[in-house]
Amino acid sequence: MEQFLQVTISGLATGAIFAISAVGFALLWQTAGAVNFAHGEFIMVPAVLILALGTQEPTVGIPDFIPLIGGANIGVALPSAGLPWGLLIGFALTIPIAIFLLGYLFKVSLVDRLLQPGGDDIPLVIATIGLGLFLREYVHEAWFATPQPFPSVFGNGFWRPGGVAISADDIGIIVACTIVIGALQFFIKRTYLGRQMEAAAQNAETARVLGIPVNRMVLLTFAINAVLVTIAGLLVSPAINARWDAGINLGLLAFTAAIIGGFNQVRGALYGGFLVGVIQNWSGAYLSTLYRDAGPLLLLILVILVRPQGLFGRAEERRI
Amino acid sequence: MAESVNVPQSKAADGSDALDQPDFENRRDKIAIVDRGRLSPSLIALVSMLGAAVAVMPVGRAGFDGVIGLWFLSVLLLVGVNVAVPLDTRNGQMVRWISTATFVAFMMLFPIGKSGATMTDFGLFAIFGAVVVGMNLTQGFAGQVSLAPAAFLGIGSYTSVLLDMGEEVTVAGVTVDLPDLPFLATIPIAIVVCMLLSVLIGFPALRVRGPWLAFVTLAFSLLVFLVLNNEDGLTRGSRGIRVLRNDFEIFGIDMLPTHNFYYAGLFYLFFSLTVVWWIVRSPWGRALKAIRDNSGRASSLGVDVRNYTLLGFAVGSGLAGGAGALYARQVEYIEPRSYFVNQTIDFFLATVAGGLGTLAGPLIGGSLITLVADYLRFTGDWYRVWFGLFVMVMMVVAPEGLAGSFNRFRAWVQKRVDS
Amino acid sequence: MSSRILLRFLALFFTFGLVTTACSSDGGDDTDAAADTSSSAEGDSGDAEPPDDGTDTDGTDTDGTDTDGTDTDGGDEPDAECPHENDTVLLFGPYEANQPAGVNWRAGVEHGIRDVNESGGILGCQIDIEWQDTQADPDISKQVVAEGAELDPYTIMGTVFSGSTIVNMVEAQRAMIPQIVGSESPAITDRAENGDNDFIFRTSFGGDSGAPKLVQFMVEEGVEKVDLIYKNDEFGVGGAEAHREAFEAAGIAIGEEIVVQPEQIDLSAEVSQLAATDSDAVFVFFSEIETGAFHSEVAVQGFEKPLWGADPLTAGASIELATPGSADGARSHSGVVADAPLFEDWLAAHNELHPDITSVDHNNIKGYIGVYVVKEITERMGSFDRDAFPATLHCASITVEDEPGVLLDVSYDANGDVDRESFIVEVVDGVATVIATVPPLENLADRGC
């Protein structure tokens, strides 16, 4: 029983990692129709930025080209009693950069040009695979090649109530992830701005007629996605370290969680993420550690075949 | 050529498109122009010039570096030659056949005087070229993204090697004594196994439009990796299998020298090009193009969209599987890591950069990930950064790829000459 | 309007890309290294060459420059006929430029070459080396070694990654060029696995020959039952197999066996399983990334069993990736340890030569020793006889009196595996510390000699 609780709790924590990674992916798909195969890299890049801006690690400084321009170390870490202030400052500095690079520039340069209303998604799929390759290899070549430790905002504390070990990071990430996704769900469903956004996503023509600034709403979606991936980078990296190739696995798990949960529902990503994390851990503990990744993948294939809108998604008519 | 150039114009003449919003259908038509269902003569000639350039190069590493420079020079030359000869005239027909024949001849004669390492590189080019030819059928002609070519390459490799070794294997507690088949017999088996598997996963995934096939094949390739890595009794897991070419003969020819083995890869490349060429010219190919350009219209005309797409996917996967059998002997050591998603991404960018929906595109794409990558190795991994950037730019600026851009440029020049 | 923005964005990135590449090929480590080697050669000959002679003219070709730099020594009269032009002997170095292990290996080999060249080279011939990046990719490494073999080098120095070595060693074997590697996977020197490869030589223990030494130490510490946890790749599976045999031979019972997927992020299920067993100790065969996660998870779940394992369990990179303090108490067996008091002088010299390498480890020492093994064996043969090299090195013992550059007495068995003194390392307050020295096995007679 203790082992079951132990495995389930840490499965939920891992699941929260997948959920927070998946939510941006689902959001873009749901509201902008953009399938982003570079999503894993979108999480990796802010994580690296946070580390570069927020700490004075000599190994993760700045990419190669910046020394040509100026300062050798732009880290602004404030050493403080146990609290990761540097990390939070790095986080705050990263958000505007992410909104510009991963939100605005991504939308303007790729999505707007490749995704036409009623058109095919394949060109954008191809281009984002290229984008993922570009970001990954760029960080690898210009920045650093070995995994770097990434401190947790929640510290390294842990408790062992009744023989079950729970770390502060686990609890922190589960709570933070639930709050973030809950807030996003509330924003989309309950606020005026959010409903405008959803309306623009569901039928751009009608929304335009109704006076909703469609283009601005879509841009808002991309900005929100950029903030989400930055939060994900902050929360996920303590578990997987800051590394250039983190995006591959993260991206795969994000797709899996988003599709299983239902990509047209933001909260689908939350349920999907938790489900994937728990299934992985259960199959690792009780079936075979060799095939702990196989459970979610089989579930993914099954969901696509039987219920493409996802376990928690709502069915929708797909226009041809 | 002239009528195809008019297509975008007539579209634009509708006035339906806002100027700053390029019309998507329009873009698709541009891809359709370059796809004329035949070996694009200019590009075959281009590749043959590559062969010609390489054939006169001195042997050795330094010579190989120079080859690529000559290649680009020959591209410029060929633009001139092909622009001067209109395609649809008798001369154009002649250019087509002559350039195809030169291409074949040069590829056949190429190994003379080359070092073993150069031939290793070109052997890999031929094998990966065949994979990209297959992927191009799925993606460029059937209009679906498959993210499993590396998985099919792996299935092909392991199928062929295990059937060739003829040892006992254990799967899930069941011990099977595998037959010891000759190498050549294992290639068709590898192809058929891959085609069957792809039908199995493609049939349900192609029910609805959208990138579902991409997701299913992605999940499939991860599962394949897990099986290859974990089924120790079958695949020897992460320790891999050595598949040395020592004592390895095809039709009595010793395959140990890379010069000889290069021909095995080359014939397979010719085989896959012929298969795709034949498919594209057949009614099936025309149906595929109709589907890719507008699946709604195609299905209303009575084309069975799902089955045609599925067949395109299955043939593409089968070609990857057969290439896997050769790949195992080329690298002489197979292990699950070689067939992970990274390899798929390489194939993928080769397909896109070379040119979707053309026959010569995969040859260019295949050379990008083998020959050009080898040439650019002095940059460390920087060339991969450029490749990623290149794919993005290509999709935005010229979705028809390198081969297609070249054809479009020729059409543009011809229009200028005509008017 | 959007197209203009896009174009600007792309132009920007292209410029950055070009600038960065231009910079890295101008001032990157390749050229530096070439300059290093050549300048050391110049220092030896006492000839004041203009410094730009050794650097390349076009900024792209980093190879072939070494010859230009070393052709200046007219003062030394070679004892034997040097196999390559300008009284040099050419080596070929395939290495993983994108991995710390590969970079460290290269630094070690370069250090060794500098020292050998300063003391007059091998039989009076200056060493020249051509490096080539394998990108840690097995297929590329095979191609690289095939290309390198066509340079007709005297020996091939590398690679470090087991997955690469096992693929590329067949090329060196076919070209009949001795290959000195830093890899530790057991299969590499297993004659049943490697097709009777006479040309492969390690510089440190393989997983199988190191296993009995660690197991012997564990027996002395009173371990009776052990759980195995290892990573599902070449390194982990091979290592676990070798240790399983050694445990059985030494009478240590094996409890739970757990396989972990490479780069798995959540190890809680595995750790909780280990906590529930009745074994005395846990034996860990992970790389640095999994080790870091494992240490952290063990600290959270808090079980008291001692951790034993391979090099990475106590490596600096693992300790860095684990939560602070969680790695303390873990013990491993290491062939060579950079921090051992024995290597103090060597380490100081190495840091002076390569100040940019922050984490000097066993791979640096392996590379250094490799160069001296080549030197000693060549001097024993009296000529650069590639064909006789394997027979001379197999079953040979090289002591520090023979050749101080090998740092520790070493003997080779008939398969190219080594035997020498080694160390038990424990993490104390976040630092790997040598707690014991294990004598050599001295069982060459059992190993084909």
Short mmCIF file of N, CA, C and O in Angstrom, two decimals, chain B residues 79-143:
data_model
loop_
_atom_site.label_atom_id
_atom_site.label_comp_id
_atom_site.label_asym_id
_atom_site.label_seq_id
_atom_site.Cartn_x
_atom_site.Cartn_y
_atom_site.Cartn_z
N VAL B 79 21.51 24.96 -65.41
CA VAL B 79 20.43 25.92 -65.53
C VAL B 79 20.47 26.53 -66.92
O VAL B 79 19.47 26.59 -67.63
N GLY B 80 21.67 26.90 -67.34
CA GLY B 80 21.82 27.47 -68.66
C GLY B 80 21.38 26.51 -69.75
O GLY B 80 20.56 26.84 -70.61
N VAL B 81 21.90 25.28 -69.70
CA VAL B 81 21.60 24.30 -70.75
C VAL B 81 20.12 24.03 -70.85
O VAL B 81 19.52 24.05 -71.93
N ASN B 82 19.49 23.81 -69.68
CA ASN B 82 18.08 23.41 -69.70
C ASN B 82 17.16 24.55 -70.06
O ASN B 82 16.09 24.33 -70.62
N VAL B 83 17.55 25.76 -69.75
CA VAL B 83 16.72 26.89 -70.12
C VAL B 83 16.76 27.06 -71.64
O VAL B 83 15.77 27.42 -72.27
N ALA B 84 17.90 26.74 -72.23
CA ALA B 84 18.03 26.90 -73.67
C ALA B 84 17.22 25.86 -74.44
O ALA B 84 16.80 26.11 -75.56
N VAL B 85 16.98 24.71 -73.86
CA VAL B 85 16.25 23.65 -74.57
C VAL B 85 14.84 23.52 -74.02
O VAL B 85 14.66 23.03 -72.92
N PRO B 86 13.81 23.94 -74.75
CA PRO B 86 12.45 23.81 -74.25
C PRO B 86 12.07 22.34 -74.10
O PRO B 86 12.48 21.50 -74.90
N LEU B 87 11.27 22.09 -73.07
CA LEU B 87 10.99 20.70 -72.71
C LEU B 87 10.12 19.96 -73.70
O LEU B 87 10.34 18.79 -73.97
N ASP B 88 9.12 20.64 -74.22
CA ASP B 88 8.08 19.91 -74.95
C ASP B 88 8.41 19.72 -76.43
O ASP B 88 7.57 19.27 -77.19
N THR B 89 9.60 20.06 -76.82
CA THR B 89 9.99 19.84 -78.21
C THR B 89 10.70 18.49 -78.32
O THR B 89 10.92 17.80 -77.33
N ARG B 90 11.02 18.13 -79.57
CA ARG B 90 11.75 16.89 -79.79
C ARG B 90 13.10 16.94 -79.07
O ARG B 90 13.54 15.96 -78.47
N ASN B 91 13.73 18.11 -79.16
CA ASN B 91 15.02 18.26 -78.49
C ASN B 91 14.88 18.02 -76.99
O ASN B 91 15.73 17.41 -76.37
N GLY B 92 13.76 18.51 -76.46
CA GLY B 92 13.53 18.35 -75.02
C GLY B 92 13.45 16.89 -74.65
O GLY B 92 14.04 16.45 -73.66
N GLN B 93 12.72 16.13 -75.46
CA GLN B 93 12.61 14.69 -75.21
C GLN B 93 14.00 14.06 -75.21
O GLN B 93 14.33 13.23 -74.36
N MET B 94 14.80 14.50 -76.17
CA MET B 94 16.12 13.92 -76.31
C MET B 94 16.97 14.25 -75.08
O MET B 94 17.63 13.38 -74.53
N VAL B 95 16.89 15.50 -74.67
CA VAL B 95 17.65 15.91 -73.48
C VAL B 95 17.27 15.02 -72.31
O VAL B 95 18.12 14.56 -71.55
N ARG B 96 15.96 14.75 -72.20
CA ARG B 96 15.49 13.94 -71.08
C ARG B 96 16.14 12.55 -71.09
O ARG B 96 16.68 12.09 -70.11
N TRP B 97 16.09 11.92 -72.26
CA TRP B 97 16.61 10.55 -72.30
C TRP B 97 18.12 10.53 -72.15
O TRP B 97 18.67 9.69 -71.47
N ILE B 98 18.74 11.49 -72.81
CA ILE B 98 20.21 11.51 -72.72
C ILE B 98 20.64 11.76 -71.28
O ILE B 98 21.54 11.09 -70.76
N SER B 99 19.97 12.71 -70.62
CA SER B 99 20.41 13.01 -69.25
C SER B 99 20.14 11.84 -68.32
O SER B 99 20.94 11.56 -67.44
N THR B 100 19.01 11.15 -68.52
CA THR B 100 18.74 9.99 -67.68
C THR B 100 19.82 8.93 -67.90
O THR B 100 20.33 8.33 -66.95
N ALA B 101 20.16 8.72 -69.18
CA ALA B 101 21.16 7.71 -69.49
C ALA B 101 22.52 8.10 -68.90
O ALA B 101 23.23 7.25 -68.35
N THR B 102 22.87 9.38 -68.98
CA THR B 102 24.14 9.81 -68.41
C THR B 102 24.15 9.59 -66.90
O THR B 102 25.14 9.14 -66.33
N PHE B 103 23.01 9.92 -66.29
CA PHE B 103 22.91 9.73 -64.84
C PHE B 103 23.21 8.27 -64.48
O PHE B 103 24.05 7.98 -63.63
N VAL B 104 22.52 7.36 -65.16
CA VAL B 104 22.71 5.94 -64.86
C VAL B 104 24.15 5.54 -65.12
O VAL B 104 24.80 4.89 -64.29
N ALA B 105 24.66 5.95 -66.28
CA ALA B 105 26.02 5.55 -66.64
C ALA B 105 27.04 6.06 -65.62
O ALA B 105 27.92 5.31 -65.19
N PHE B 106 26.89 7.31 -65.23
CA PHE B 106 27.87 7.86 -64.31
C PHE B 106 27.81 7.19 -62.94
O PHE B 106 28.84 6.92 -62.33
N MET B 107 26.59 6.93 -62.50
CA MET B 107 26.48 6.27 -61.20
C MET B 107 27.10 4.88 -61.27
O MET B 107 27.69 4.39 -60.31
N MET B 108 26.97 4.23 -62.44
CA MET B 108 27.52 2.88 -62.59
C MET B 108 29.05 2.91 -62.64
O MET B 108 29.72 2.06 -62.09
N LEU B 109 29.58 3.90 -63.33
CA LEU B 109 31.03 3.94 -63.53
C LEU B 109 31.75 4.62 -62.37
O LEU B 109 32.97 4.58 -62.28
N PHE B 110 30.97 5.24 -61.51
CA PHE B 110 31.55 6.10 -60.49
C PHE B 110 32.66 5.46 -59.64
O PHE B 110 33.68 6.10 -59.39
N PRO B 111 32.50 4.19 -59.19
CA PRO B 111 33.49 3.68 -58.23
C PRO B 111 34.90 3.58 -58.78
O PRO B 111 35.85 3.44 -58.00
N ILE B 112 35.09 3.68 -60.11
CA ILE B 112 36.43 3.50 -60.66
C ILE B 112 37.38 4.55 -60.08
O ILE B 112 37.12 5.76 -60.16
N GLY B 113 38.43 4.07 -59.47
CA GLY B 113 39.46 4.98 -58.99
C GLY B 113 39.12 5.69 -57.70
O GLY B 113 39.81 6.63 -57.31
N LYS B 114 38.03 5.31 -57.02
CA LYS B 114 37.68 6.00 -55.78
C LYS B 114 38.17 5.20 -54.58
O LYS B 114 38.30 3.98 -54.64
N SER B 115 38.38 5.90 -53.49
CA SER B 115 38.83 5.22 -52.27
C SER B 115 37.65 4.56 -51.57
O SER B 115 36.49 4.89 -51.82
N GLY B 116 37.96 3.63 -50.70
CA GLY B 116 36.91 2.89 -50.00
C GLY B 116 36.01 3.80 -49.17
O GLY B 116 34.79 3.62 -49.14
N ALA B 117 36.61 4.79 -48.52
CA ALA B 117 35.80 5.66 -47.65
C ALA B 117 34.82 6.48 -48.48
O ALA B 117 33.67 6.67 -48.08
N THR B 118 35.25 6.95 -49.64
CA THR B 118 34.34 7.69 -50.51
C THR B 118 33.18 6.79 -50.93
O THR B 118 32.02 7.22 -50.95
N MET B 119 33.48 5.54 -51.22
CA MET B 119 32.41 4.64 -51.65
C MET B 119 31.48 4.30 -50.49
O MET B 119 30.29 4.07 -50.71
N THR B 120 32.01 4.25 -49.28
CA THR B 120 31.12 4.06 -48.13
C THR B 120 30.08 5.17 -48.10
O THR B 120 28.89 4.94 -47.90
N ASP B 121 30.56 6.37 -48.32
CA ASP B 121 29.67 7.53 -48.31
C ASP B 121 28.63 7.45 -49.42
O ASP B 121 27.45 7.71 -49.19
N PHE B 122 29.06 7.09 -50.61
CA PHE B 122 28.11 7.03 -51.72
C PHE B 122 27.18 5.82 -51.61
O PHE B 122 26.05 5.87 -52.08
N GLY B 123 27.67 4.76 -50.98
CA GLY B 123 26.78 3.62 -50.73
C GLY B 123 25.65 4.02 -49.81
O GLY B 123 24.47 3.71 -50.05
N LEU B 124 25.99 4.76 -48.77
CA LEU B 124 24.97 5.24 -47.84
C LEU B 124 24.03 6.20 -48.55
O LEU B 124 22.82 6.20 -48.32
N PHE B 125 24.58 7.00 -49.45
CA PHE B 125 23.75 7.92 -50.24
C PHE B 125 22.71 7.16 -51.04
O PHE B 125 21.54 7.52 -51.06
N ALA B 126 23.13 6.06 -51.68
CA ALA B 126 22.18 5.29 -52.49
C ALA B 126 21.08 4.70 -51.61
O ALA B 126 19.90 4.77 -51.96
N ILE B 127 21.46 4.17 -50.44
CA ILE B 127 20.47 3.50 -49.59
C ILE B 127 19.51 4.52 -48.97
O ILE B 127 18.29 4.36 -49.02
N PHE B 128 20.07 5.59 -48.41
CA PHE B 128 19.20 6.62 -47.83
C PHE B 128 18.39 7.30 -48.92
O PHE B 128 17.25 7.71 -48.69
N GLY B 129 18.99 7.43 -50.11
CA GLY B 129 18.24 8.00 -51.23
C GLY B 129 16.98 7.19 -51.50
O GLY B 129 15.91 7.76 -51.71
N ALA B 130 17.08 5.86 -51.42
CA ALA B 130 15.92 5.01 -51.66
C ALA B 130 14.86 5.24 -50.57
O ALA B 130 13.66 5.27 -50.86
N VAL B 131 15.31 5.40 -49.32
CA VAL B 131 14.34 5.68 -48.25
C VAL B 131 13.61 6.99 -48.54
O VAL B 131 12.38 7.09 -48.40
N VAL B 132 14.37 7.98 -48.96
CA VAL B 132 13.77 9.29 -49.21
C VAL B 132 12.83 9.23 -50.42
O VAL B 132 11.79 9.88 -50.43
N VAL B 133 13.17 8.41 -51.41
CA VAL B 133 12.27 8.22 -52.55
C VAL B 133 10.92 7.69 -52.04
O VAL B 133 9.85 8.18 -52.43
N GLY B 134 10.99 6.71 -51.13
CA GLY B 134 9.75 6.15 -50.59
C GLY B 134 8.99 7.17 -49.76
O GLY B 134 7.77 7.29 -49.85
N MET B 135 9.74 7.94 -48.95
CA MET B 135 9.10 8.92 -48.09
C MET B 135 8.44 10.01 -48.94
O MET B 135 7.40 10.55 -48.60
N ASN B 136 9.08 10.31 -50.06
CA ASN B 136 8.56 11.32 -50.95
C ASN B 136 7.25 10.88 -51.58
O ASN B 136 6.38 11.69 -51.85
N LEU B 137 7.11 9.57 -51.79
CA LEU B 137 5.85 9.07 -52.32
C LEU B 137 4.73 9.31 -51.31
O LEU B 137 3.65 9.78 -51.65
N THR B 138 5.02 9.00 -50.03
CA THR B 138 4.02 9.20 -48.99
C THR B 138 3.70 10.68 -48.83
O THR B 138 2.54 11.08 -48.74
N GLN B 139 4.75 11.49 -48.80
CA GLN B 139 4.56 12.87 -48.40
C GLN B 139 4.30 13.79 -49.59
O GLN B 139 3.43 14.65 -49.54
N GLY B 140 5.04 13.58 -50.66
CA GLY B 140 4.92 14.48 -51.79
C GLY B 140 3.78 14.12 -52.72
O GLY B 140 3.17 14.99 -53.32
N PHE B 141 3.48 12.84 -52.84
CA PHE B 141 2.43 12.45 -53.76
C PHE B 141 1.13 12.12 -53.04
O PHE B 141 0.06 12.47 -53.49
N ALA B 142 1.22 11.41 -51.88
CA ALA B 142 0.00 11.06 -51.18
C ALA B 142 -0.38 12.13 -50.16
O ALA B 142 -1.45 12.07 -49.57
N GLY B 143 0.52 13.09 -49.90
CA GLY B 143 0.17 14.22 -49.05
C GLY B 143 -0.03 13.90 -47.59
O GLY B 143 -0.78 14.57 -46.90
#
